Structure formats: C-alpha cells, structure tokens
Amino acid sequence: MSTNAAGSATTTTATAPTPVDYTALARAARAAGRAMQTASLATRNAALTALKQHLATHRDEIARANAANLAEARTMVASGSLSESTFKRLDLMGDKDAKWHALLEGVDDVVGLPDPTNKVTLATKLDDGLELYRVTCPIGVLLIIFEARPEVVVQISALAIKSGNAVILKGGKEASATLRALHAQVQAALVSVNLPRDAVTLIEGRDAVQALLDQDKYIDVVIPRGSASLVRHIKDSTRIPVLGHADGLCSIYVDAEADVDMAARIAVDAKTNYPAACNAAETLLVNEKVVASGGWAKVIAPALLNAGVTLKCDDVTLAALRTNPTTATAITRGQAVPATPEDFDTEFLSLTIAVRVVADVHAAMAHIHDHGSGHTEAIVTANAETAETFLRGVDAAGAYWNASTRFADGFRYGFGAEIGVSTNKTHARGPVGLEGLVIYKYRVVGKGQTVAEYAAGSGGRKYLHEPIVVTEAVQKRFSH
Amino acid sequence: MSTNAAGSATTTTATAPTPVDYTALARAARAAGRAMQTASLATRNAALTALKQHLATHRDEIARANAANLAEARTMVASGSLSESTFKRLDLMGDKDAKWHALLEGVDDVVGLPDPTNKVTLATKLDDGLELYRVTCPIGVLLIIFEARPEVVVQISALAIKSGNAVILKGGKEASATLRALHAQVQAALVSVNLPRDAVTLIEGRDAVQALLDQDKYIDVVIPRGSASLVRHIKDSTRIPVLGHADGLCSIYVDAEADVDMAARIAVDAKTNYPAACNAAETLLVNEKVVASGGWAKVIAPALLNAGVTLKCDDVTLAALRTNPTTATAITRGQAVPATPEDFDTEFLSLTIAVRVVADVHAAMAHIHDHGSGHTEAIVTANAETAETFLRGVDAAGAYWNASTRFADGFRYGFGAEIGVSTNKTHARGPVGLEGLVIYKYRVVGKGQTVAEYAAGSGGRKYLHEPIVVTEAVQKRFSH
C-alpha cells in the first residue's frame, strides 16, 4: 500500500461517492506507523517545528475554512439544531486569535517535552555477553474520534508525531472544512521532513468509523474523546483496545474529622469550577457526625447554595436543612429537593449535586464502589489514618485527600499534554500524557547463545539475572 | 454479595444442575478484589506460606483426585480421544513427585518476589502542600482460562494473591477433580489469614466462560493460556481487555554478515529445543549473499537437517540445496520440499521450518511485518549497524540480536514467574511477570486547595511541577 493510495482514499471520502477501501487506509497507516518508529527525535521535533510554521503561514486560508464552518453553524444555532456552546467551541480564531496563538504555542510545548520513546525501563545481565533491555517504543496506530473542537487535529497530531505513532483522526461534521485545512498543513509538515504523510490521516463520516473499528489487525488503540454515549458506543463496537472514560461520576466524602470550611471550599470548587467537566463532583457523601454537628446545614450546604448549586438530598441531609432557617428557604424555593435513587448514578454535568449521609469512611467507599465510575474520589478529613484507609482502599484512577477533584487533569499534573482521561484498569489510568502512547519491546543482545546450553541438570550455563545499572551512557545507546 | 453466596455458587457449578448466577459470582470476585487491594504484603505472603503448607498437608487427598482424573484420561487415550502429551501434562505427581515438589517450591519463590504493588512510580510537587503520587496497585479481577495442566491453579493463585488481585479460574474438564482439590486448599489458605475466599474462584464448563466474558463491569482483564484458537475465540467474545498471544510465529533473519556457524546453532536451538513452544522459530529468512556463498547449503541447512528438521524452501533456497550432494539427498527423501505461500503464515509447532531468501534487512523486516505475529524476531549478523536497524525497526515484543528466540520467557528474563506472553500493543508486551498484574492510581494530597486559585490570569497561585525524589523514606510511606 503506497502513501499516495491512502492519501487519495482519504480525499475520496471527503469529495466523491466512490467507496473508500478502509482496509487499505488502515494498512497504509500501519506502514506509516512503522516508518515513524524509526524516526529520530530530531526528525520528529523538526516535523513539529515545521507544523507550527505551516500553520502560521496558512493562517488566513485556515481562518476562511473556519469562517465557512461557522457561517453554516450559525444557521444551525438559529434553527436550534446546534447548541451555542458547540458553536463557540468551533471557533478556531476566537478571542481575537488568542485561541489560535495558544494552539501554535501548544505545538512548541510538545517540542519541549521529553521523548517518551527509547527509554530503557529495565536492564538485566542474563549471563556474560547476554543482555536484556526493555525499551519504550510507540504503540503503532491510534484511532482518535473526537467532537466539535477542530484544534484537536493539531494537538493530537503533535502528540502522535512526538511519540512516533501514526494516527487516524475523525472529527465532527460541522467542523469538516476547518479539519481539512488543518490536516493539510499537518501532512505538509510531515512531508517536509521526509516523514510519511499517512502518519496522520483524516477520515470523515460515521461509516468510516465503523469500518475502521473492524481493522484490529492494523489499528492498536482507539481513543474516543467526547460524550459518554460516544465512548460506550465505541466500546461496544470493536475488538481494538479502547482508552478512555465513559463517565466521570466523582464523589467527595466529608469525614467526621473534616475541617468543614475546607470541605465547603472543596465541594464548591469541585462542583462549580466547570460543571461540564468529567472531574467535576456529582455526589457529596457527608458523615453522620457532620450532619449532627451542623457542619452540613450551617457551613457546607449554605456555601453550595450560595454558589447556585441545587442539592438533591437523601432524607437525613434534607431534614437537617430544615433545622437552619437559611437552608430551609432553599427547600421552599426548590433549590434543595429530595434525591431519587437514580440521582446517585447520574453525571449531572450542571450545577446540581446529590447528597447522602454515610456512617463512616467504609460506607463512603462502599457507596463509591457501587455508584462511582472510577474516575476521581476525594476525602476531606484531618485524620491521616482515615485518609490512608480511603486513599488505599478506594478503587479509582484518582484518590484525593483534602483537594478538589478538579485537579485530575494532565496539564495540572504537569504532563505538559493530555490525550484524555482513562478509567481503564489496564495500560493507562487517569489523565494520560505522552507516556500513554508508548509500549515497550524487549531487546536481547547475545553472542550466539542457545537455551539448550542453560538447560537444568545439563551441567551447563546458569542465568545470572544481575541488574544492569542504566547510566546515562547506557541510555544514550538507545536514544535516537 | 456475601462470600458464602459465591462460594456456594461455585460448588453448584460442579455438582448440580441449578443455574449459577454468574453476575453474582463476578460481583463477589470484585468485592473480594477490593478487600485484597488493602491487604498488606505480610498478609499476602502469609497466605502463600499457608498455601504451601495446606498443599503439603493434603498431598495424598490431592494425589487421589489426580489419580481419578488420570484413570479416566487413560481410557480416553486408549480410545484416541485424548493425546498422550495431554495425559502427561495432567499428571500432577509425575517424575516420582518431582513435579509436585517443584510446584510447592514455586509458591515459595513467589513469596520471595518483590511486591509489585504500592510502588511510587512518579512523584511531583504541584505546589507547596499539594503533592501528586502515582502508586502501583492491583488491577482488580482477573479471569484466567487455561488448558490441561492442573498446577496452573496453584501458580496463578499464588501470583494473584501476591499482586493483590482476585482471580476467577477455568481449567480443562479432564482435570476437574484435581482442580477442585487444589482450589479447596487455596481457599483454605486465604481464609486462614482472614482474606476473602472469593479472591480465588474456580468455575467449570463452557457456559460459565461465556457468561463471565459478559461481566465487563466486574472483570478487568482476561488471560487465556492455551491454543491459538482458544485465544482468538476469547478475543472475539468479550469487551474485557484480553492479555495474551494467539500465535507465536517467530522468525530468524540470517544477514549477509552473519557468522553462519552461529546462525546454524541459533536456528537449530530455536527450532528444535521445544518445537511446540510459542517462542520456537517457524521461519528462516536467509540473505541472498548467504545463499550465494554456500553458507546456507553447506552449513545452516545441513545443521537443521541433521537435527531432524524438515525444510519448506522457496525456489532460491531449494535450488541451492541441489548444489550440495548432502543436502540434495534431503530433497530426494522429502526432508526438503518446496514451500507453499501458506507455509510462511504457519505456526508449525513441529520440526518443520519455512525458508525464504531475502535481499537485505529491510526485506527481512517487511516479510516479518507481513507474516509475523509480533512475538519474537531474531537477526544474526556481525554488523552492529544492521543489527540496530533491525532491533529498532522490527515491530515485535522481542527483538533479538545473535540469540535464540527461545530465550523469550519470563523465567529466563529473570521475572521469577510468568503469567503468559503478550503480543498486545497496550498494557503488557512479551513475557508478563507480576508487573503485568498491576496498574496504578494517582494520589493527590493537599491542604484544601481548589483549582480556582490556580486559574490563568487570576493573579493567583502557579503550579510548580517540581519532581519529588522518591527516596526510600518516601517509598516506605506507601509500602504496606
């Protein structure tokens, strides 16, 4: 499969009804991925530098494509078939080009990140002259499905190039002209440094996604970035490993020994800082002693109500609100209502939180394990032992002590980039940076050894299994 | 879901036609897994020590169960419905109890392995008083499907207990009495140290497997250990991540600059040391210069023929055999035959190898990428640069230079144990030891911080993102 064949296949998707050979397209991505595996860090970084330049040079062309998408989208907003927030996310040159400049700077940032590949993570002398090295390497071919924000094409391409992977991208229909304009510059940048253009392929249409989800021979991982229903649909439709999270149902447990002012501050931040985010809190679990002491009705609830949050409370926490005149009025005006059982399984993504009383940290964890999504769970307590019980026992990608769940984010963690957030229990969990896009291979270097020489009872050679210290000099032999 | 309920569910599978509630069984495993996550290393090791003692104490009872299985199997061998090799693998007390003692010592070895959990693999000061730690932890619930060898129950249980995971085990029907006898001692050992007996569950029957493959809410990873067709069937039947390899189609490339004596030695070892193993060589790629020089017909081919190997050759390598009287007779007697195209996609698992001429290292890699299974690939060459091209460029779990592919094995790598071999591109690749049974969680420890304080342009706090040196003292805070 040549580079050109796949390139034309891609173009065909966008412009003509000729059926696209998605097997050929995936196979071309695989071949490009193998070429990327051998590209030096210097070449990969040069591609990124070229990408930034190509984007800057073609700013007006891209802005025109984006304006065309926006014009169409504007009529859709008017007719009610597109939300105002989706429209806003579509605008690539928003805030007087501030978004655009941030995008270009983001490419520069990726150049500055350390190479996630060619890192020696294990080195063992099996015997004199027989050495084992475990070395990180690119996964191969990624399929990324995203919605709305067209700049994802540039961000993900940059991360794929940096990590030596090939990527197939599928964005939203309403951004298609912008996506094509950005993608053209990504491919131009690749070609300018003699990397294969098929290392980044853009596809369009739902049929394309379905066809590619069958290509488990050529595609190594699927990363859906979007709604929970999108992620669930993808997981149900493919044998390819899926990296991502369907839900972000995060909880905060306010322990008996919590500083209730701190608990109120954390709850307000976790709920209101960005309610649509997957790391926003959806459930508040309040220790019964905090209810009994008034910490709930006099401090935490008023803070949430003041921040405009609607409280969906179980019997005990609702009854407590009636004891305080301020919070009692919230019930009267409908800002504090009885919770239904479903509320504790709901990702509200809005200024609403479900509230329930619990007896202790174990009851809190039991609730989280029954209802949570394994994303990020926080405890507020002054008791280090209780905190340790929670941090060790809670089964989630993030276990937090006295901090807002909103910190669960690749940039806040200092990864310099985020591919997405994973609630998987294999490969990568939590915010995923460049390290999530690599795997490793074992290199064995010998002098002609055979295993027969090491057979038990043969009186032959014995394995040493001595660790090799990975000095900078050793690492340098693998860097590239 | 109580421990007893799942325990009785398991028993029911084995003895009565009452339908088993596999959702309840999987949920019980999940609950047990969560309890295992908080078990200290001392408790987990105590369970292993108890396991060894329980097995030793109940040796005769287990031997009787095994004898019953063997008696049934003997009649099946006589009637031709069971192979002699499967029969041999069934014998737990073989070689005058040597196998049994090796099994008990294997449990001791696992006690001696380092704890794969609670290891700090990343530590970052996000800000003063706001710290991020990435700490390894058990995956959760494993489903292991294996064939024939009953001792796998003990080996896998030991690895699951050590790594803090719960495991559901399904073995072969012909070993069922032995499996139940071993499993009873595993559960007795768990209970003796107050760990949940549901941490290790034994199931029987194909229906059980199919029902559990649907339990993606409670089971985190499936590890099939058996035939390629078993692995493929599992991969096609579940949304749960599958760790394993369907095929082991390993190749050896003999470069133009190879020491042909070394190449012959490696090829003979890789093909004949244990032909049924997944790391045995199935294809030999010979550089055209090695054919032209006679290295193939005079050194490598004779060595393989002497070792009893049948050669399935392409035109060029077969023609070369005619030029040497010794190898020409191999053609006459049918030990060297023309290869069909399918031979290069075949895992022979016997004393047969496919042979093909290639122009250079790039052609060799292209052949491997078209036909290989990504397991282990070797190059024989004296040229370090050619070797580096191969080691970096070949897309496989193992990339070998001047060594037999048969070294691809967890014990030979020094892992002390092997769960299986993976040709996946995510999570774990190559021989998988205890490290393959863990994932990590992110712990954030703060003093009540909110992300709003760190908002860009707010004039507020800034992230420091300073690495925290993981000293022994830091690590010790997380050990348990």
PDB file of C-alpha atoms in Angstrom, chain B residues 297-456:
ATOM      1  CA  ALA B 297      23.545 -25.072   1.663  1.00  0.00           C
ATOM      2  CA  LYS B 298      26.809 -26.079   3.328  1.00  0.00           C
ATOM      3  CA  VAL B 299      26.351 -25.004   6.959  1.00  0.00           C
ATOM      4  CA  ILE B 300      22.874 -23.903   8.057  1.00  0.00           C
ATOM      5  CA  ALA B 301      20.735 -26.367   6.077  1.00  0.00           C
ATOM      6  CA  PRO B 302      22.864 -29.416   6.985  1.00  0.00           C
ATOM      7  CA  ALA B 303      22.685 -28.479  10.678  1.00  0.00           C
ATOM      8  CA  LEU B 304      18.890 -28.237  10.557  1.00  0.00           C
ATOM      9  CA  LEU B 305      18.582 -31.467   8.511  1.00  0.00           C
ATOM     10  CA  ASN B 306      20.866 -33.304  10.947  1.00  0.00           C
ATOM     11  CA  ALA B 307      18.614 -32.157  13.778  1.00  0.00           C
ATOM     12  CA  GLY B 308      15.696 -33.801  12.000  1.00  0.00           C
ATOM     13  CA  VAL B 309      14.097 -30.609  10.709  1.00  0.00           C
ATOM     14  CA  THR B 310      12.047 -30.612   7.509  1.00  0.00           C
ATOM     15  CA  LEU B 311      12.777 -27.573   5.340  1.00  0.00           C
ATOM     16  CA  LYS B 312       9.988 -25.931   3.328  1.00  0.00           C
ATOM     17  CA  CYS B 313      12.002 -23.803   0.913  1.00  0.00           C
ATOM     18  CA  ASP B 314      11.286 -21.117  -1.636  1.00  0.00           C
ATOM     19  CA  ASP B 315      12.742 -21.616  -5.145  1.00  0.00           C
ATOM     20  CA  VAL B 316      16.098 -19.989  -4.473  1.00  0.00           C
ATOM     21  CA  THR B 317      16.897 -21.741  -1.203  1.00  0.00           C
ATOM     22  CA  LEU B 318      15.677 -25.089  -2.567  1.00  0.00           C
ATOM     23  CA  ALA B 319      17.795 -24.733  -5.726  1.00  0.00           C
ATOM     24  CA  ALA B 320      20.826 -24.026  -3.567  1.00  0.00           C
ATOM     25  CA  LEU B 321      20.321 -27.316  -1.710  1.00  0.00           C
ATOM     26  CA  ARG B 322      20.695 -29.148  -5.058  1.00  0.00           C
ATOM     27  CA  THR B 323      24.237 -27.800  -5.416  1.00  0.00           C
ATOM     28  CA  ASN B 324      25.455 -29.724  -2.367  1.00  0.00           C
ATOM     29  CA  PRO B 325      25.290 -33.556  -2.583  1.00  0.00           C
ATOM     30  CA  THR B 326      24.486 -33.900   1.154  1.00  0.00           C
ATOM     31  CA  THR B 327      21.541 -31.523   1.051  1.00  0.00           C
ATOM     32  CA  ALA B 328      20.407 -32.714  -2.392  1.00  0.00           C
ATOM     33  CA  THR B 329      19.604 -36.124  -0.893  1.00  0.00           C
ATOM     34  CA  ALA B 330      17.301 -34.343   1.608  1.00  0.00           C
ATOM     35  CA  ILE B 331      15.207 -33.290  -1.373  1.00  0.00           C
ATOM     36  CA  THR B 332      15.199 -36.861  -2.675  1.00  0.00           C
ATOM     37  CA  ARG B 333      13.985 -38.237   0.640  1.00  0.00           C
ATOM     38  CA  GLY B 334      11.430 -35.451   1.098  1.00  0.00           C
ATOM     39  CA  GLN B 335      13.109 -33.673   4.023  1.00  0.00           C
ATOM     40  CA  ALA B 336      13.468 -30.543   1.928  1.00  0.00           C
ATOM     41  CA  VAL B 337      10.384 -29.613  -0.076  1.00  0.00           C
ATOM     42  CA  PRO B 338       9.032 -26.598  -1.957  1.00  0.00           C
ATOM     43  CA  ALA B 339       7.232 -24.118   0.285  1.00  0.00           C
ATOM     44  CA  THR B 340       3.660 -23.066  -0.411  1.00  0.00           C
ATOM     45  CA  PRO B 341       2.673 -19.440   0.253  1.00  0.00           C
ATOM     46  CA  GLU B 342       0.705 -20.615   3.326  1.00  0.00           C
ATOM     47  CA  ASP B 343       3.865 -22.067   4.883  1.00  0.00           C
ATOM     48  CA  PHE B 344       5.067 -18.555   5.670  1.00  0.00           C
ATOM     49  CA  ASP B 345       1.912 -17.912   7.689  1.00  0.00           C
ATOM     50  CA  THR B 346       2.015 -21.240   9.525  1.00  0.00           C
ATOM     51  CA  GLU B 347       2.943 -21.893  13.147  1.00  0.00           C
ATOM     52  CA  PHE B 348       4.196 -25.457  12.571  1.00  0.00           C
ATOM     53  CA  LEU B 349       4.815 -26.276  16.263  1.00  0.00           C
ATOM     54  CA  SER B 350       6.812 -29.256  14.965  1.00  0.00           C
ATOM     55  CA  LEU B 351      10.208 -29.988  13.412  1.00  0.00           C
ATOM     56  CA  THR B 352       9.356 -28.049  10.245  1.00  0.00           C
ATOM     57  CA  ILE B 353      10.595 -24.608   9.200  1.00  0.00           C
ATOM     58  CA  ALA B 354       9.787 -22.379   6.226  1.00  0.00           C
ATOM     59  CA  VAL B 355      12.825 -20.906   4.448  1.00  0.00           C
ATOM     60  CA  ARG B 356      12.974 -17.901   2.161  1.00  0.00           C
ATOM     61  CA  VAL B 357      15.704 -15.801   0.579  1.00  0.00           C
ATOM     62  CA  VAL B 358      15.648 -12.029   1.187  1.00  0.00           C
ATOM     63  CA  ALA B 359      17.704  -9.184  -0.284  1.00  0.00           C
ATOM     64  CA  ASP B 360      18.560  -7.354   2.950  1.00  0.00           C
ATOM     65  CA  VAL B 361      17.488  -6.452   6.474  1.00  0.00           C
ATOM     66  CA  HIS B 362      14.680  -4.239   5.171  1.00  0.00           C
ATOM     67  CA  ALA B 363      13.234  -7.070   3.079  1.00  0.00           C
ATOM     68  CA  ALA B 364      13.503  -9.321   6.121  1.00  0.00           C
ATOM     69  CA  MET B 365      11.563  -6.847   8.270  1.00  0.00           C
ATOM     70  CA  ALA B 366       8.958  -6.384   5.521  1.00  0.00           C
ATOM     71  CA  HIS B 367       8.444 -10.166   5.438  1.00  0.00           C
ATOM     72  CA  ILE B 368       8.188 -10.304   9.232  1.00  0.00           C
ATOM     73  CA  HIS B 369       5.682  -7.441   9.318  1.00  0.00           C
ATOM     74  CA  ASP B 370       3.547  -9.151   6.655  1.00  0.00           C
ATOM     75  CA  HIS B 371       3.663 -12.648   8.139  1.00  0.00           C
ATOM     76  CA  GLY B 372       4.834 -12.497  11.765  1.00  0.00           C
ATOM     77  CA  SER B 373       2.758 -12.405  14.924  1.00  0.00           C
ATOM     78  CA  GLY B 374       4.772  -9.759  16.772  1.00  0.00           C
ATOM     79  CA  HIS B 375       6.145 -12.281  19.269  1.00  0.00           C
ATOM     80  CA  THR B 376       9.943 -12.582  18.940  1.00  0.00           C
ATOM     81  CA  GLU B 377      12.201 -11.959  15.921  1.00  0.00           C
ATOM     82  CA  ALA B 378      15.951 -12.502  15.699  1.00  0.00           C
ATOM     83  CA  ILE B 379      18.741 -11.241  13.486  1.00  0.00           C
ATOM     84  CA  VAL B 380      22.117 -12.962  13.162  1.00  0.00           C
ATOM     85  CA  THR B 381      24.773 -10.535  11.998  1.00  0.00           C
ATOM     86  CA  ALA B 382      28.238  -9.265  12.864  1.00  0.00           C
ATOM     87  CA  ASN B 383      27.287  -5.766  11.715  1.00  0.00           C
ATOM     88  CA  ALA B 384      26.166  -3.608  14.635  1.00  0.00           C
ATOM     89  CA  GLU B 385      24.528  -1.021  12.400  1.00  0.00           C
ATOM     90  CA  THR B 386      22.420  -3.617  10.579  1.00  0.00           C
ATOM     91  CA  ALA B 387      21.519  -5.101  13.945  1.00  0.00           C
ATOM     92  CA  GLU B 388      20.414  -1.684  15.235  1.00  0.00           C
ATOM     93  CA  THR B 389      18.248  -1.157  12.140  1.00  0.00           C
ATOM     94  CA  PHE B 390      16.555  -4.469  12.880  1.00  0.00           C
ATOM     95  CA  LEU B 391      16.249  -4.057  16.659  1.00  0.00           C
ATOM     96  CA  ARG B 392      14.717  -0.623  16.324  1.00  0.00           C
ATOM     97  CA  GLY B 393      12.613  -1.254  13.244  1.00  0.00           C
ATOM     98  CA  VAL B 394      11.115  -4.665  13.804  1.00  0.00           C
ATOM     99  CA  ASP B 395       7.655  -4.420  15.355  1.00  0.00           C
ATOM    100  CA  ALA B 396       7.572  -7.257  17.883  1.00  0.00           C
ATOM    101  CA  ALA B 397       7.561  -7.901  21.630  1.00  0.00           C
ATOM    102  CA  GLY B 398      11.095  -9.317  21.346  1.00  0.00           C
ATOM    103  CA  ALA B 399      13.860  -8.084  19.040  1.00  0.00           C
ATOM    104  CA  TYR B 400      16.945 -10.304  19.303  1.00  0.00           C
ATOM    105  CA  TRP B 401      20.497  -9.977  18.077  1.00  0.00           C
ATOM    106  CA  ASN B 402      22.599 -13.126  17.917  1.00  0.00           C
ATOM    107  CA  ALA B 403      20.492 -15.136  20.337  1.00  0.00           C
ATOM    108  CA  SER B 404      17.856 -17.845  20.116  1.00  0.00           C
ATOM    109  CA  THR B 405      14.189 -16.773  20.144  1.00  0.00           C
ATOM    110  CA  ARG B 406      13.674 -19.441  22.821  1.00  0.00           C
ATOM    111  CA  PHE B 407      15.009 -17.009  25.445  1.00  0.00           C
ATOM    112  CA  ALA B 408      11.643 -15.178  25.273  1.00  0.00           C
ATOM    113  CA  ASP B 409      10.284 -16.436  28.590  1.00  0.00           C
ATOM    114  CA  GLY B 410       9.504 -14.867  31.965  1.00  0.00           C
ATOM    115  CA  PHE B 411      11.795 -17.169  33.930  1.00  0.00           C
ATOM    116  CA  ARG B 412      14.710 -16.738  31.506  1.00  0.00           C
ATOM    117  CA  TYR B 413      14.169 -12.955  31.673  1.00  0.00           C
ATOM    118  CA  GLY B 414      14.516 -13.189  35.454  1.00  0.00           C
ATOM    119  CA  PHE B 415      10.932 -12.230  36.319  1.00  0.00           C
ATOM    120  CA  GLY B 416      10.684 -15.213  38.645  1.00  0.00           C
ATOM    121  CA  ALA B 417       7.232 -16.012  37.289  1.00  0.00           C
ATOM    122  CA  GLU B 418       5.289 -15.799  34.071  1.00  0.00           C
ATOM    123  CA  ILE B 419       1.588 -15.100  33.701  1.00  0.00           C
ATOM    124  CA  GLY B 420       1.828 -15.592  29.968  1.00  0.00           C
ATOM    125  CA  VAL B 421       3.258 -13.994  26.861  1.00  0.00           C
ATOM    126  CA  SER B 422       1.551 -10.993  25.323  1.00  0.00           C
ATOM    127  CA  THR B 423       1.617  -9.773  21.757  1.00  0.00           C
ATOM    128  CA  ASN B 424      -0.661  -6.861  22.681  1.00  0.00           C
ATOM    129  CA  LYS B 425       0.470  -3.319  21.971  1.00  0.00           C
ATOM    130  CA  THR B 426      -1.036  -1.939  25.171  1.00  0.00           C
ATOM    131  CA  HIS B 427      -0.501  -2.627  28.900  1.00  0.00           C
ATOM    132  CA  ALA B 428       1.988  -5.513  28.773  1.00  0.00           C
ATOM    133  CA  ARG B 429       4.040  -6.946  25.918  1.00  0.00           C
ATOM    134  CA  GLY B 430       6.271 -10.001  25.772  1.00  0.00           C
ATOM    135  CA  PRO B 431       6.682 -12.334  28.749  1.00  0.00           C
ATOM    136  CA  VAL B 432       4.449 -10.970  31.510  1.00  0.00           C
ATOM    137  CA  GLY B 433       5.516 -11.270  35.133  1.00  0.00           C
ATOM    138  CA  LEU B 434       3.897  -9.851  38.279  1.00  0.00           C
ATOM    139  CA  GLU B 435       4.274  -6.311  36.903  1.00  0.00           C
ATOM    140  CA  GLY B 436       1.649  -7.178  34.301  1.00  0.00           C
ATOM    141  CA  LEU B 437      -0.948  -7.700  37.044  1.00  0.00           C
ATOM    142  CA  VAL B 438      -0.797  -4.161  38.393  1.00  0.00           C
ATOM    143  CA  ILE B 439      -1.950  -0.745  37.272  1.00  0.00           C
ATOM    144  CA  TYR B 440      -1.608   2.484  39.237  1.00  0.00           C
ATOM    145  CA  LYS B 441      -3.662   5.174  40.829  1.00  0.00           C
ATOM    146  CA  TYR B 442      -2.867   8.841  41.315  1.00  0.00           C
ATOM    147  CA  ARG B 443      -2.914  10.110  44.872  1.00  0.00           C
ATOM    148  CA  VAL B 444      -3.203  13.820  45.437  1.00  0.00           C
ATOM    149  CA  VAL B 445      -2.592  15.135  48.925  1.00  0.00           C
ATOM    150  CA  GLY B 446      -3.431  18.751  49.674  1.00  0.00           C
ATOM    151  CA  LYS B 447      -4.453  21.209  52.343  1.00  0.00           C
ATOM    152  CA  GLY B 448      -7.805  22.183  50.898  1.00  0.00           C
ATOM    153  CA  GLN B 449      -6.643  23.624  47.565  1.00  0.00           C
ATOM    154  CA  THR B 450      -9.125  24.465  44.817  1.00  0.00           C
ATOM    155  CA  VAL B 451      -8.324  24.790  41.096  1.00  0.00           C
ATOM    156  CA  ALA B 452      -9.955  28.228  41.036  1.00  0.00           C
ATOM    157  CA  GLU B 453      -6.907  29.534  42.959  1.00  0.00           C
ATOM    158  CA  TYR B 454      -4.690  28.499  40.042  1.00  0.00           C
ATOM    159  CA  ALA B 455      -6.792  29.938  37.211  1.00  0.00           C
ATOM    160  CA  ALA B 456      -4.719  31.581  34.469  1.00  0.00           C
TER     161      ALA B 456
END
